[in-house]
Amino acid sequence: AQKVTQAQTEISVVEKEDVTLDCVYETRDTTYYLFWYKQPPSGELVFLIRRNSFDEQNEISGRYSWNFQKSTSSFNFTITASQVVDSAVYFCALSEENYSGAGSYQLTFGKGTKLSVIP
Amino acid sequence: NAGVTQTPKFQVLKTGQSMTLQCAQDMNHEYMSWYRQDPGMGLRLIHYSVGAGITDQGEVPNGYNVSRSTTEDFPLRLLSAAPSQTSVYFCASSRGQGPRELFFGEGSRLTVL
């Protein structure tokens, strides 16, 4: 069974500090996909990134970067020079790829990390 | 672009009542799903569908029914509401086969008294 653990329940940082959100996953499949979603105080869920298990290259998008390490089953998310607008709950998620041919899959979310950026 | 539309946004029910949460998407996405979000629990998958006429159970399906008669619509039915079903419900859709970016609705907050 697939599982995602986000050990940090809440994090507070002062604006302009860097912050890393941890994500550890468990899966028995060799092919799987990892995601990060953001949920700001307004409540909507916003897709940030998708990474498949065969691509271990780190990714950077502006102030956001992701570190994927299969050896430690981790997919950590770093925000550089945090801003107040980064305050949100961040979810890491995992899906194993189902080869049944029906395109079926289940996306499992971690419990989320609430990030508060203090001005 | 409407994207994923959920109705109602808020609902209060009494224990034992039934209701349907509506979800519609206009992106011609094959995959649709329902999640519930509870404090400290993250999002948990209730049911999902990979196309019209095909549905399957997720992690927490008990107490909920779904059907998928068209590509656009994926309603979630509570046949006999219980206080444990008090939650925020999200509908989501994605294109193609395999795990891809999910597009979420704005959520429906349900309270069961």
Short mmCIF file of C-alpha atoms in Angstrom, two decimals:
data_model
loop_
_atom_site.label_atom_id
_atom_site.label_comp_id
_atom_site.label_asym_id
_atom_site.label_seq_id
_atom_site.Cartn_x
_atom_site.Cartn_y
_atom_site.Cartn_z
CA ALA A 1 0.00 0.00 0.00
CA GLN A 2 1.17 3.50 -0.71
CA LYS A 3 1.76 5.95 2.09
CA VAL A 4 2.92 9.54 2.43
CA THR A 5 4.30 11.04 5.63
CA GLN A 6 4.67 14.73 6.25
CA ALA A 7 6.16 14.79 9.71
CA GLN A 8 6.02 18.58 10.09
CA THR A 9 2.52 19.53 11.11
CA GLU A 10 3.16 23.27 11.36
CA ILE A 11 6.13 25.48 10.56
CA SER A 12 6.56 29.19 11.20
CA VAL A 13 9.26 31.26 9.56
CA VAL A 14 10.02 34.93 9.30
CA GLU A 15 9.67 36.49 5.88
CA LYS A 16 12.73 36.06 3.63
CA GLU A 17 13.89 32.94 5.45
CA ASP A 18 14.28 29.70 3.51
CA VAL A 19 12.11 26.77 4.54
CA THR A 20 12.05 23.10 3.61
CA LEU A 21 8.95 20.95 3.82
CA ASP A 22 9.66 17.25 4.20
CA CYS A 23 7.87 14.43 2.45
CA VAL A 24 8.65 10.74 2.87
CA TYR A 25 6.78 8.12 0.90
CA GLU A 26 6.33 4.36 0.85
CA THR A 27 5.53 2.28 -2.19
CA ARG A 28 6.28 -1.18 -3.51
CA ASP A 29 6.03 -0.12 -7.14
CA THR A 30 8.98 0.85 -9.27
CA THR A 31 6.83 3.26 -11.28
CA TYR A 32 5.10 5.96 -9.32
CA TYR A 33 4.39 9.66 -9.32
CA LEU A 34 4.90 12.31 -6.67
CA PHE A 35 3.06 15.59 -6.37
CA TRP A 36 2.94 18.75 -4.29
CA TYR A 37 -0.21 20.81 -3.86
CA LYS A 38 -0.75 24.13 -2.10
CA GLN A 39 -3.90 25.07 -0.19
CA PRO A 40 -3.94 28.78 0.71
CA PRO A 41 -6.27 30.12 3.40
CA SER A 42 -8.96 30.64 0.75
CA GLY A 43 -9.27 26.86 0.56
CA GLU A 44 -8.66 25.96 -3.05
CA LEU A 45 -6.08 23.34 -3.97
CA VAL A 46 -3.36 24.37 -6.38
CA PHE A 47 -1.09 21.97 -8.24
CA LEU A 48 2.62 22.75 -7.91
CA ILE A 49 4.58 19.86 -9.40
CA ARG A 50 4.46 16.25 -10.62
CA ARG A 51 7.53 14.03 -10.74
CA ASN A 52 7.78 10.43 -11.92
CA SER A 53 10.00 7.84 -10.28
CA PHE A 54 12.42 7.69 -13.19
CA ASP A 55 13.32 11.34 -13.07
CA GLU A 56 15.51 12.12 -10.09
CA GLN A 57 16.65 15.50 -11.31
CA ASN A 58 15.96 18.28 -8.90
CA GLU A 59 13.64 20.95 -10.17
CA ILE A 60 13.61 24.68 -9.61
CA SER A 61 10.77 27.05 -10.40
CA GLY A 62 11.44 30.56 -9.25
CA ARG A 63 11.69 30.51 -5.45
CA TYR A 64 10.47 26.91 -5.32
CA SER A 65 12.70 23.87 -5.60
CA TRP A 66 12.17 20.17 -5.15
CA ASN A 67 14.69 17.53 -4.09
CA PHE A 68 13.75 13.97 -5.09
CA GLN A 69 15.88 11.23 -3.54
CA LYS A 70 14.84 7.64 -4.21
CA SER A 71 17.52 6.32 -1.85
CA THR A 72 15.72 7.89 1.10
CA SER A 73 12.19 7.82 -0.42
CA SER A 74 11.91 11.56 0.01
CA PHE A 75 10.55 14.39 -2.10
CA ASN A 76 11.27 17.57 -0.19
CA PHE A 77 10.09 21.05 -1.11
CA THR A 78 12.10 24.19 -0.42
CA ILE A 79 10.89 27.76 -0.59
CA THR A 80 13.68 30.29 -0.85
CA ALA A 81 13.23 33.79 0.54
CA SER A 82 9.75 33.04 1.82
CA GLN A 83 6.95 35.58 1.47
CA VAL A 84 3.70 36.10 3.33
CA VAL A 85 1.82 34.84 0.25
CA ASP A 86 3.50 31.47 0.75
CA SER A 87 1.46 30.95 3.92
CA ALA A 88 -0.65 27.88 3.19
CA VAL A 89 -1.03 24.19 3.85
CA TYR A 90 1.19 22.15 1.56
CA PHE A 91 0.36 18.58 0.65
CA CYS A 92 2.65 15.94 -0.75
CA ALA A 93 0.95 13.11 -2.65
CA LEU A 94 1.85 9.78 -4.24
CA SER A 95 0.31 7.59 -6.91
CA GLU A 96 1.41 4.23 -8.08
CA GLU A 97 0.82 3.55 -11.75
CA ASN A 98 -1.75 0.88 -12.41
CA TYR A 99 -1.04 -1.31 -15.41
CA SER A 100 -4.56 -2.68 -15.65
CA GLY A 101 -5.05 -0.65 -18.78
CA ALA A 102 -8.02 1.21 -17.45
CA GLY A 103 -6.02 4.29 -16.50
CA SER A 104 -6.96 3.67 -12.93
CA TYR A 105 -4.95 5.14 -10.12
CA GLN A 106 -5.35 6.37 -6.58
CA LEU A 107 -3.64 9.51 -5.36
CA THR A 108 -2.70 9.31 -1.68
CA PHE A 109 -2.10 12.56 0.15
CA GLY A 110 -0.02 13.23 3.22
CA LYS A 111 -1.66 15.03 6.11
CA GLY A 112 -0.17 18.35 5.11
CA THR A 113 2.22 20.91 6.57
CA LYS A 114 0.86 24.28 7.56
CA LEU A 115 3.37 26.99 6.75
CA SER A 116 3.03 30.41 8.34
CA VAL A 117 5.28 33.17 7.06
CA ILE A 118 5.47 36.03 9.52
CA PRO A 119 6.12 39.53 8.17
CA ASN B 1 -13.43 28.46 -18.23
CA ALA B 2 -15.55 27.02 -15.44
CA GLY B 3 -13.20 24.08 -14.76
CA VAL B 4 -14.58 21.90 -11.95
CA THR B 5 -17.84 23.12 -10.42
CA GLN B 6 -19.21 21.79 -7.16
CA THR B 7 -22.61 22.48 -5.68
CA PRO B 8 -23.69 23.25 -3.06
CA LYS B 9 -20.81 25.07 -1.38
CA PHE B 10 -22.41 24.72 2.05
CA GLN B 11 -24.99 22.28 3.38
CA VAL B 12 -26.35 21.37 6.79
CA LEU B 13 -28.07 18.02 7.19
CA LYS B 14 -29.70 16.13 9.99
CA THR B 15 -28.59 12.61 10.79
CA GLY B 16 -30.30 10.15 8.48
CA GLN B 17 -31.06 12.61 5.70
CA SER B 18 -29.83 11.99 2.20
CA MET B 19 -28.28 14.37 -0.25
CA THR B 20 -26.20 14.58 -3.40
CA LEU B 21 -23.12 16.68 -3.91
CA GLN B 22 -22.89 17.65 -7.54
CA CYS B 23 -19.67 17.84 -9.52
CA ALA B 24 -19.32 18.89 -13.14
CA GLN B 25 -16.28 19.56 -15.29
CA ASP B 26 -16.11 21.12 -18.71
CA MET B 27 -12.58 20.06 -19.65
CA ASN B 28 -13.52 16.65 -21.12
CA HIS B 29 -11.42 14.92 -18.48
CA GLU B 30 -11.66 11.16 -18.26
CA TYR B 31 -10.66 10.88 -14.61
CA MET B 32 -12.81 12.27 -11.79
CA SER B 33 -12.61 11.73 -8.06
CA TRP B 34 -14.04 12.75 -4.71
CA TYR B 35 -11.97 13.52 -1.63
CA ARG B 36 -12.89 14.49 1.87
CA GLN B 37 -10.71 16.76 3.97
CA ASP B 38 -10.77 16.57 7.73
CA PRO B 39 -8.56 18.48 10.20
CA GLY B 40 -5.25 16.71 10.67
CA MET B 41 -6.15 13.98 8.18
CA GLY B 42 -5.23 15.51 4.86
CA LEU B 43 -7.31 14.53 1.85
CA ARG B 44 -8.68 11.03 1.64
CA LEU B 45 -10.02 9.47 -1.53
CA ILE B 46 -13.66 8.38 -1.39
CA HIS B 47 -14.45 7.19 -4.92
CA TYR B 48 -13.03 7.74 -8.36
CA SER B 49 -13.92 7.13 -12.00
CA VAL B 50 -11.78 6.63 -15.08
CA GLY B 51 -14.62 7.23 -17.51
CA ALA B 52 -18.36 7.12 -18.05
CA GLY B 53 -19.81 3.94 -16.57
CA ILE B 54 -16.67 3.08 -14.59
CA THR B 55 -16.27 3.80 -10.89
CA ASP B 56 -14.14 2.37 -8.11
CA GLN B 57 -13.68 2.74 -4.39
CA GLY B 58 -10.98 4.75 -2.73
CA GLU B 59 -9.71 4.73 0.83
CA VAL B 60 -12.94 5.73 2.62
CA PRO B 61 -15.95 4.68 0.48
CA ASN B 62 -18.37 3.58 3.20
CA GLY B 63 -21.54 5.65 3.38
CA TYR B 64 -21.08 7.11 -0.10
CA ASN B 65 -22.31 6.15 -3.55
CA VAL B 66 -21.24 7.45 -6.93
CA SER B 67 -22.19 6.99 -10.56
CA ARG B 68 -20.74 8.31 -13.81
CA SER B 69 -23.32 8.40 -16.56
CA THR B 70 -21.59 11.15 -18.53
CA THR B 71 -18.01 12.34 -18.90
CA GLU B 72 -18.92 15.70 -17.39
CA ASP B 73 -20.73 14.74 -14.18
CA PHE B 74 -19.72 12.76 -11.12
CA PRO B 75 -22.23 13.14 -8.27
CA LEU B 76 -21.54 11.91 -4.75
CA ARG B 77 -24.53 10.58 -2.81
CA LEU B 78 -24.93 10.28 0.92
CA LEU B 79 -27.83 7.91 1.47
CA SER B 80 -28.14 8.29 5.24
CA ALA B 81 -25.94 11.07 6.59
CA ALA B 82 -24.02 10.57 9.81
CA PRO B 83 -22.13 13.12 11.95
CA SER B 84 -18.88 11.37 10.95
CA GLN B 85 -19.50 12.61 7.42
CA THR B 86 -19.14 16.22 8.50
CA SER B 87 -16.27 17.36 6.33
CA VAL B 88 -15.16 19.44 3.39
CA TYR B 89 -15.58 17.56 0.13
CA PHE B 90 -13.51 18.17 -2.97
CA CYS B 91 -14.19 16.96 -6.45
CA ALA B 92 -11.25 16.73 -8.83
CA SER B 93 -10.60 15.78 -12.42
CA SER B 94 -7.65 15.11 -14.69
CA ARG B 95 -7.10 14.36 -18.34
CA GLY B 96 -5.81 11.21 -19.92
CA GLN B 97 -4.73 8.02 -18.29
CA GLY B 98 -2.35 7.68 -15.42
CA PRO B 99 -1.58 10.06 -12.57
CA ARG B 100 -1.64 13.65 -13.78
CA GLU B 101 -2.32 17.09 -12.38
CA LEU B 102 -5.66 17.16 -10.60
CA PHE B 103 -7.94 20.12 -11.10
CA PHE B 104 -10.00 20.68 -7.97
CA GLY B 105 -13.35 22.25 -7.37
CA GLU B 106 -13.74 24.88 -4.67
CA GLY B 107 -15.03 22.41 -2.13
CA SER B 108 -18.35 21.74 -0.41
CA ARG B 109 -18.60 22.12 3.34
CA LEU B 110 -21.06 19.63 4.80
CA THR B 111 -22.24 19.60 8.40
CA VAL B 112 -24.30 16.70 9.72
CA LEU B 113 -26.09 17.38 13.01
#
